Amino acid sequence: MKMVDLIIKKRDRQELTTEEIREFVAVYTRGKVPDYQAAAFAMAITLNGMSARETTDLTLAMAESGDVLDLSSAVSLAVDKHSTGGVGDKTTLVTEPVVAACGLPVGKMSGRGLGFSGGTLDKMESIPGFRTDLTTQEFLKQLRTVGLVLTGQTGDLAPADGKLYALRDVTGTVPSLPLIASSIMSKKISAGAQRIVLDVKTGVGAFMQTLEEARELAEIMVAIGRLAGRKTVALLSDMNQPLGYAVGNALEVKEAIETLHGDGPRDFREHALEVASHLLVLGESAHNLKEARKMAEAALADGRAWEKFRQLVTAQGGDVTYVDNPQKLPQAPEVETVDAPKAGYLKEVNARIVGETSVAMGAGRQVKGDVIDHAVGIVVHHKVGDWVEAGEPLFTLHARNAKSLAEAKERVLAAHVFSKKKVAPLPLFYGVVR
Ligand code: URA
């Protein structure tokens, strides 16, 4: 295979054969494709797309680039969820302990921050010692003993996606339906869960900005799941404003901890419980969503979900005193609350601007290998539809230095749009694709 020929073929909108896709993934996984060619290839796919057949081929080749786990030696049935990426999306940190606390094993392979969206692994690494590089044996053992695993791509599991994901993050090649679908589904297939709930985001803070694009992405991932013998359901959810209030790694871990203690923002709690309910039904722990919802609420209310989160942190080497005392988590030196410049109903809290600002402050990567600043980020204080008085706290910035704080202040102020007329709150969900 000559890599340049594949790039040219995609550039010229031709369809790649199954063999070509398989060979690209095999050679790329072995480290034999330079980053500049892989980036050009990813850009050609982003611009010209892929057919459903090519997308499925890419997914299966990436899933098979490492081990494909058979979880049946550890548990009889395991579930998993995955989000297509959003701002303030810390759902996994609450949903998965809730589901595992209900007795349904959860084995998850997560991702890092991607473009303006945050990543579960980066968030969890705010906790000193927390390991995200479990081996296959460790994954299986923890699934059996704790019933909850949250790891990243290692050399063993979907390594091709791990490499491509890091490259896409910094080359403008994230918002591509075939690349997102294959990235997510290759991780899900290789991590072995038999039942999968996908949280497909739509809106300005999502990679799929329109509901039509999000539905198309959901449909292709559900179809790939079916083809791979995994029962898959996709929820279509809103990402026009940040989910919850906190955006930034340690800040989001703190908000997830509050939610696991029964507090936390209403929208985030509701979102996490809804995703958990779908997992419980798909995993046959509940007969219907109503029953599942009751189970999930009970696991949150009686502290079982919190205890499961602590077990997860401990099992993966994290220092549990940091989650027991979240004030020990990384703290930014510059913290400032910015007040509303005027009164009005909030028409927009632009998730894209908030996400991009958080990355610029250091919470995400601008180039491959950038070190994440776990302490920095933004806490908004209001949701779309809220009435805000002039002079009321609008958002709080947690910055590394005064320059970063001043820049962020302008941008996050611009992310808040006021209206004199009453504004309806945004919905959390737009539908389900089965
Ligand atoms: N999440 C992933 O794992 N991959 C993507 O491409 C987007 C979101």
PDB file of N, CA, C and O in Angstrom, residues 66-115:
ATOM      1  N   GLY A  66      -6.459  -4.314  18.070  1.00  0.00           N
ATOM      2  CA  GLY A  66      -5.900  -4.853  19.311  1.00  0.00           C
ATOM      3  C   GLY A  66      -6.777  -6.010  19.757  1.00  0.00           C
ATOM      4  O   GLY A  66      -7.419  -6.650  18.926  1.00  0.00           O
ATOM      5  N   ASP A  67      -6.834  -6.246  21.068  1.00  0.00           N
ATOM      6  CA  ASP A  67      -7.695  -7.324  21.570  1.00  0.00           C
ATOM      7  C   ASP A  67      -9.162  -6.938  21.439  1.00  0.00           C
ATOM      8  O   ASP A  67      -9.512  -5.769  21.564  1.00  0.00           O
ATOM      9  N   VAL A  68     -10.012  -7.929  21.191  1.00  0.00           N
ATOM     10  CA  VAL A  68     -11.453  -7.720  21.314  1.00  0.00           C
ATOM     11  C   VAL A  68     -11.872  -8.559  22.512  1.00  0.00           C
ATOM     12  O   VAL A  68     -11.773  -9.787  22.487  1.00  0.00           O
ATOM     13  N   LEU A  69     -12.273  -7.896  23.569  1.00  0.00           N
ATOM     14  CA  LEU A  69     -12.518  -8.609  24.817  1.00  0.00           C
ATOM     15  C   LEU A  69     -13.780  -9.461  24.742  1.00  0.00           C
ATOM     16  O   LEU A  69     -14.790  -9.035  24.193  1.00  0.00           O
ATOM     17  N   ASP A  70     -13.671 -10.640  25.335  1.00  0.00           N
ATOM     18  CA  ASP A  70     -14.847 -11.467  25.542  1.00  0.00           C
ATOM     19  C   ASP A  70     -15.098 -11.425  27.050  1.00  0.00           C
ATOM     20  O   ASP A  70     -14.331 -11.999  27.827  1.00  0.00           O
ATOM     21  N   LEU A  71     -16.131 -10.709  27.437  1.00  0.00           N
ATOM     22  CA  LEU A  71     -16.342 -10.478  28.874  1.00  0.00           C
ATOM     23  C   LEU A  71     -17.007 -11.650  29.567  1.00  0.00           C
ATOM     24  O   LEU A  71     -17.161 -11.634  30.791  1.00  0.00           O
ATOM     25  N   SER A  72     -17.413 -12.653  28.788  1.00  0.00           N
ATOM     26  CA  SER A  72     -18.210 -13.722  29.395  1.00  0.00           C
ATOM     27  C   SER A  72     -17.422 -14.501  30.449  1.00  0.00           C
ATOM     28  O   SER A  72     -18.010 -15.120  31.321  1.00  0.00           O
ATOM     29  N   SER A  73     -16.072 -14.429  30.385  1.00  0.00           N
ATOM     30  CA  SER A  73     -15.294 -15.124  31.424  1.00  0.00           C
ATOM     31  C   SER A  73     -15.384 -14.357  32.749  1.00  0.00           C
ATOM     32  O   SER A  73     -15.151 -14.908  33.812  1.00  0.00           O
ATOM     33  N   ALA A  74     -15.746 -13.062  32.684  1.00  0.00           N
ATOM     34  CA  ALA A  74     -15.788 -12.248  33.906  1.00  0.00           C
ATOM     35  C   ALA A  74     -17.218 -12.072  34.428  1.00  0.00           C
ATOM     36  O   ALA A  74     -17.471 -12.221  35.625  1.00  0.00           O
ATOM     37  N   VAL A  75     -18.133 -11.743  33.534  1.00  0.00           N
ATOM     38  CA  VAL A  75     -19.532 -11.494  33.942  1.00  0.00           C
ATOM     39  C   VAL A  75     -20.459 -11.991  32.837  1.00  0.00           C
ATOM     40  O   VAL A  75     -20.045 -12.100  31.683  1.00  0.00           O
ATOM     41  N   SER A  76     -21.731 -12.263  33.199  1.00  0.00           N
ATOM     42  CA  SER A  76     -22.605 -12.817  32.161  1.00  0.00           C
ATOM     43  C   SER A  76     -23.081 -11.726  31.199  1.00  0.00           C
ATOM     44  O   SER A  76     -23.292 -11.978  30.019  1.00  0.00           O
ATOM     45  N   LEU A  77     -23.275 -10.503  31.696  1.00  0.00           N
ATOM     46  CA  LEU A  77     -23.733  -9.424  30.821  1.00  0.00           C
ATOM     47  C   LEU A  77     -23.153  -8.105  31.317  1.00  0.00           C
ATOM     48  O   LEU A  77     -23.247  -7.793  32.503  1.00  0.00           O
ATOM     49  N   ALA A  78     -22.552  -7.347  30.415  1.00  0.00           N
ATOM     50  CA  ALA A  78     -22.029  -6.031  30.805  1.00  0.00           C
ATOM     51  C   ALA A  78     -22.565  -4.978  29.848  1.00  0.00           C
ATOM     52  O   ALA A  78     -22.819  -5.256  28.669  1.00  0.00           O
ATOM     53  N   VAL A  79     -22.756  -3.775  30.375  1.00  0.00           N
ATOM     54  CA  VAL A  79     -23.247  -2.672  29.537  1.00  0.00           C
ATOM     55  C   VAL A  79     -22.202  -1.564  29.480  1.00  0.00           C
ATOM     56  O   VAL A  79     -21.253  -1.543  30.265  1.00  0.00           O
ATOM     57  N   ASP A  80     -22.431  -0.642  28.557  1.00  0.00           N
ATOM     58  CA  ASP A  80     -21.505   0.477  28.404  1.00  0.00           C
ATOM     59  C   ASP A  80     -22.257   1.643  27.792  1.00  0.00           C
ATOM     60  O   ASP A  80     -23.267   1.456  27.126  1.00  0.00           O
ATOM     61  N   LYS A  81     -21.789   2.850  28.044  1.00  0.00           N
ATOM     62  CA  LYS A  81     -22.373   4.024  27.390  1.00  0.00           C
ATOM     63  C   LYS A  81     -21.253   4.872  26.804  1.00  0.00           C
ATOM     64  O   LYS A  81     -20.096   4.765  27.206  1.00  0.00           O
ATOM     65  N   HIS A  82     -21.607   5.696  25.836  1.00  0.00           N
ATOM     66  CA  HIS A  82     -20.593   6.572  25.270  1.00  0.00           C
ATOM     67  C   HIS A  82     -21.277   7.818  24.734  1.00  0.00           C
ATOM     68  O   HIS A  82     -22.322   7.749  24.112  1.00  0.00           O
ATOM     69  N   SER A  83     -20.649   8.953  24.979  1.00  0.00           N
ATOM     70  CA  SER A  83     -21.186  10.211  24.474  1.00  0.00           C
ATOM     71  C   SER A  83     -20.399  10.610  23.231  1.00  0.00           C
ATOM     72  O   SER A  83     -19.215  10.309  23.112  1.00  0.00           O
ATOM     73  N   THR A  84     -21.070  11.321  22.319  1.00  0.00           N
ATOM     74  CA  THR A  84     -20.353  11.771  21.123  1.00  0.00           C
ATOM     75  C   THR A  84     -19.532  13.021  21.423  1.00  0.00           C
ATOM     76  O   THR A  84     -18.839  13.523  20.554  1.00  0.00           O
ATOM     77  N   GLY A  85     -19.601  13.528  22.634  1.00  0.00           N
ATOM     78  CA  GLY A  85     -18.727  14.648  23.011  1.00  0.00           C
ATOM     79  C   GLY A  85     -19.494  15.931  23.224  1.00  0.00           C
ATOM     80  O   GLY A  85     -20.285  16.334  22.375  1.00  0.00           O
ATOM     81  N   GLY A  86     -19.250  16.530  24.388  1.00  0.00           N
ATOM     82  CA  GLY A  86     -19.959  17.768  24.682  1.00  0.00           C
ATOM     83  C   GLY A  86     -19.189  18.604  25.682  1.00  0.00           C
ATOM     84  O   GLY A  86     -18.067  18.265  26.061  1.00  0.00           O
ATOM     85  N   VAL A  87     -19.816  19.679  26.109  1.00  0.00           N
ATOM     86  CA  VAL A  87     -19.178  20.634  27.013  1.00  0.00           C
ATOM     87  C   VAL A  87     -19.824  20.480  28.393  1.00  0.00           C
ATOM     88  O   VAL A  87     -21.042  20.597  28.515  1.00  0.00           O
ATOM     89  N   GLY A  88     -18.996  20.172  29.390  1.00  0.00           N
ATOM     90  CA  GLY A  88     -19.537  19.928  30.738  1.00  0.00           C
ATOM     91  C   GLY A  88     -20.163  18.546  30.854  1.00  0.00           C
ATOM     92  O   GLY A  88     -20.907  18.262  31.785  1.00  0.00           O
ATOM     93  N   ASP A  89     -19.844  17.680  29.909  1.00  0.00           N
ATOM     94  CA  ASP A  89     -20.480  16.357  29.882  1.00  0.00           C
ATOM     95  C   ASP A  89     -19.707  15.371  30.763  1.00  0.00           C
ATOM     96  O   ASP A  89     -18.786  14.696  30.308  1.00  0.00           O
ATOM     97  N   LYS A  90     -20.106  15.329  32.025  1.00  0.00           N
ATOM     98  CA  LYS A  90     -19.457  14.431  32.995  1.00  0.00           C
ATOM     99  C   LYS A  90     -20.384  13.277  33.334  1.00  0.00           C
ATOM    100  O   LYS A  90     -20.314  12.696  34.418  1.00  0.00           O
ATOM    101  N   THR A  91     -21.297  12.952  32.413  1.00  0.00           N
ATOM    102  CA  THR A  91     -22.354  11.968  32.662  1.00  0.00           C
ATOM    103  C   THR A  91     -21.806  10.624  33.146  1.00  0.00           C
ATOM    104  O   THR A  91     -22.327  10.032  34.094  1.00  0.00           O
ATOM    105  N   THR A  92     -20.725  10.160  32.494  1.00  0.00           N
ATOM    106  CA  THR A  92     -20.163   8.852  32.849  1.00  0.00           C
ATOM    107  C   THR A  92     -19.851   8.753  34.341  1.00  0.00           C
ATOM    108  O   THR A  92     -20.045   7.707  34.953  1.00  0.00           O
ATOM    109  N   LEU A  93     -19.364   9.841  34.918  1.00  0.00           N
ATOM    110  CA  LEU A  93     -18.907   9.817  36.311  1.00  0.00           C
ATOM    111  C   LEU A  93     -20.049   9.553  37.290  1.00  0.00           C
ATOM    112  O   LEU A  93     -19.826   9.123  38.417  1.00  0.00           O
ATOM    113  N   VAL A  94     -21.279   9.815  36.846  1.00  0.00           N
ATOM    114  CA  VAL A  94     -22.431   9.562  37.721  1.00  0.00           C
ATOM    115  C   VAL A  94     -23.219   8.346  37.226  1.00  0.00           C
ATOM    116  O   VAL A  94     -23.559   7.443  37.995  1.00  0.00           O
ATOM    117  N   THR A  95     -23.478   8.314  35.924  1.00  0.00           N
ATOM    118  CA  THR A  95     -24.314   7.245  35.377  1.00  0.00           C
ATOM    119  C   THR A  95     -23.716   5.860  35.629  1.00  0.00           C
ATOM    120  O   THR A  95     -24.428   4.933  36.042  1.00  0.00           O
ATOM    121  N   GLU A  96     -22.418   5.723  35.414  1.00  0.00           N
ATOM    122  CA  GLU A  96     -21.856   4.373  35.490  1.00  0.00           C
ATOM    123  C   GLU A  96     -21.809   3.844  36.926  1.00  0.00           C
ATOM    124  O   GLU A  96     -22.166   2.696  37.150  1.00  0.00           O
ATOM    125  N   PRO A  97     -21.418   4.653  37.918  1.00  0.00           N
ATOM    126  CA  PRO A  97     -21.530   4.149  39.295  1.00  0.00           C
ATOM    127  C   PRO A  97     -22.975   3.825  39.688  1.00  0.00           C
ATOM    128  O   PRO A  97     -23.210   2.852  40.403  1.00  0.00           O
ATOM    129  N   VAL A  98     -23.944   4.608  39.197  1.00  0.00           N
ATOM    130  CA  VAL A  98     -25.351   4.329  39.520  1.00  0.00           C
ATOM    131  C   VAL A  98     -25.737   2.951  38.984  1.00  0.00           C
ATOM    132  O   VAL A  98     -26.306   2.119  39.691  1.00  0.00           O
ATOM    133  N   VAL A  99     -25.396   2.709  37.717  1.00  0.00           N
ATOM    134  CA  VAL A  99     -25.777   1.445  37.082  1.00  0.00           C
ATOM    135  C   VAL A  99     -25.052   0.272  37.756  1.00  0.00           C
ATOM    136  O   VAL A  99     -25.657  -0.758  38.076  1.00  0.00           O
ATOM    137  N   ALA A 100     -23.764   0.440  38.002  1.00  0.00           N
ATOM    138  CA  ALA A 100     -22.998  -0.634  38.650  1.00  0.00           C
ATOM    139  C   ALA A 100     -23.535  -0.891  40.064  1.00  0.00           C
ATOM    140  O   ALA A 100     -23.588  -2.036  40.510  1.00  0.00           O
ATOM    141  N   ALA A 101     -23.956   0.173  40.746  1.00  0.00           N
ATOM    142  CA  ALA A 101     -24.509   0.016  42.102  1.00  0.00           C
ATOM    143  C   ALA A 101     -25.825  -0.747  42.073  1.00  0.00           C
ATOM    144  O   ALA A 101     -26.237  -1.323  43.077  1.00  0.00           O
ATOM    145  N   CYS A 102     -26.509  -0.747  40.919  1.00  0.00           N
ATOM    146  CA  CYS A 102     -27.748  -1.522  40.783  1.00  0.00           C
ATOM    147  C   CYS A 102     -27.446  -2.984  40.439  1.00  0.00           C
ATOM    148  O   CYS A 102     -28.350  -3.763  40.131  1.00  0.00           O
ATOM    149  N   GLY A 103     -26.166  -3.338  40.400  1.00  0.00           N
ATOM    150  CA  GLY A 103     -25.785  -4.736  40.183  1.00  0.00           C
ATOM    151  C   GLY A 103     -25.506  -5.092  38.740  1.00  0.00           C
ATOM    152  O   GLY A 103     -25.261  -6.264  38.420  1.00  0.00           O
ATOM    153  N   LEU A 104     -25.558  -4.103  37.840  1.00  0.00           N
ATOM    154  CA  LEU A 104     -25.298  -4.381  36.421  1.00  0.00           C
ATOM    155  C   LEU A 104     -23.861  -3.974  36.092  1.00  0.00           C
ATOM    156  O   LEU A 104     -23.516  -2.786  36.196  1.00  0.00           O
ATOM    157  N   PRO A 105     -22.997  -4.916  35.712  1.00  0.00           N
ATOM    158  CA  PRO A 105     -21.587  -4.571  35.458  1.00  0.00           C
ATOM    159  C   PRO A 105     -21.416  -3.596  34.293  1.00  0.00           C
ATOM    160  O   PRO A 105     -22.098  -3.712  33.271  1.00  0.00           O
ATOM    161  N   VAL A 106     -20.493  -2.637  34.468  1.00  0.00           N
ATOM    162  CA  VAL A 106     -20.197  -1.638  33.442  1.00  0.00           C
ATOM    163  C   VAL A 106     -18.699  -1.681  33.139  1.00  0.00           C
ATOM    164  O   VAL A 106     -17.876  -1.440  34.016  1.00  0.00           O
ATOM    165  N   GLY A 107     -18.357  -1.977  31.889  1.00  0.00           N
ATOM    166  CA  GLY A 107     -16.949  -1.970  31.485  1.00  0.00           C
ATOM    167  C   GLY A 107     -16.784  -0.926  30.410  1.00  0.00           C
ATOM    168  O   GLY A 107     -17.319  -1.078  29.317  1.00  0.00           O
ATOM    169  N   LYS A 108     -16.064   0.137  30.725  1.00  0.00           N
ATOM    170  CA  LYS A 108     -16.032   1.252  29.766  1.00  0.00           C
ATOM    171  C   LYS A 108     -14.630   1.634  29.334  1.00  0.00           C
ATOM    172  O   LYS A 108     -13.731   1.757  30.162  1.00  0.00           O
ATOM    173  N   MET A 109     -14.497   1.842  28.029  1.00  0.00           N
ATOM    174  CA  MET A 109     -13.261   2.423  27.521  1.00  0.00           C
ATOM    175  C   MET A 109     -13.584   3.842  27.064  1.00  0.00           C
ATOM    176  O   MET A 109     -14.373   4.044  26.147  1.00  0.00           O
ATOM    177  N   SER A 110     -13.014   4.810  27.749  1.00  0.00           N
ATOM    178  CA  SER A 110     -13.340   6.218  27.494  1.00  0.00           C
ATOM    179  C   SER A 110     -12.296   6.887  26.623  1.00  0.00           C
ATOM    180  O   SER A 110     -11.242   6.320  26.345  1.00  0.00           O
ATOM    181  N   GLY A 111     -12.594   8.150  26.282  1.00  0.00           N
ATOM    182  CA  GLY A 111     -11.641   8.929  25.496  1.00  0.00           C
ATOM    183  C   GLY A 111     -11.146  10.137  26.265  1.00  0.00           C
ATOM    184  O   GLY A 111     -11.593  10.409  27.388  1.00  0.00           O
ATOM    185  N   ARG A 112     -10.213  10.832  25.635  1.00  0.00           N
ATOM    186  CA  ARG A 112      -9.703  12.090  26.201  1.00  0.00           C
ATOM    187  C   ARG A 112     -10.458  13.256  25.563  1.00  0.00           C
ATOM    188  O   ARG A 112     -11.312  13.035  24.703  1.00  0.00           O
ATOM    189  N   GLY A 113     -10.098  14.481  25.977  1.00  0.00           N
ATOM    190  CA  GLY A 113     -10.715  15.653  25.378  1.00  0.00           C
ATOM    191  C   GLY A 113     -10.492  15.631  23.877  1.00  0.00           C
ATOM    192  O   GLY A 113      -9.462  15.139  23.393  1.00  0.00           O
ATOM    193  N   LEU A 114     -11.477  16.138  23.162  1.00  0.00           N
ATOM    194  CA  LEU A 114     -11.405  16.127  21.707  1.00  0.00           C
ATOM    195  C   LEU A 114     -11.902  17.488  21.233  1.00  0.00           C
ATOM    196  O   LEU A 114     -13.052  17.835  21.493  1.00  0.00           O
ATOM    197  N   GLY A 115     -11.031  18.261  20.565  1.00  0.00           N
ATOM    198  CA  GLY A 115     -11.441  19.607  20.146  1.00  0.00           C
ATOM    199  C   GLY A 115     -11.909  20.395  21.363  1.00  0.00           C
ATOM    200  O   GLY A 115     -11.249  20.408  22.394  1.00  0.00           O
TER     201      GLY A 115
END
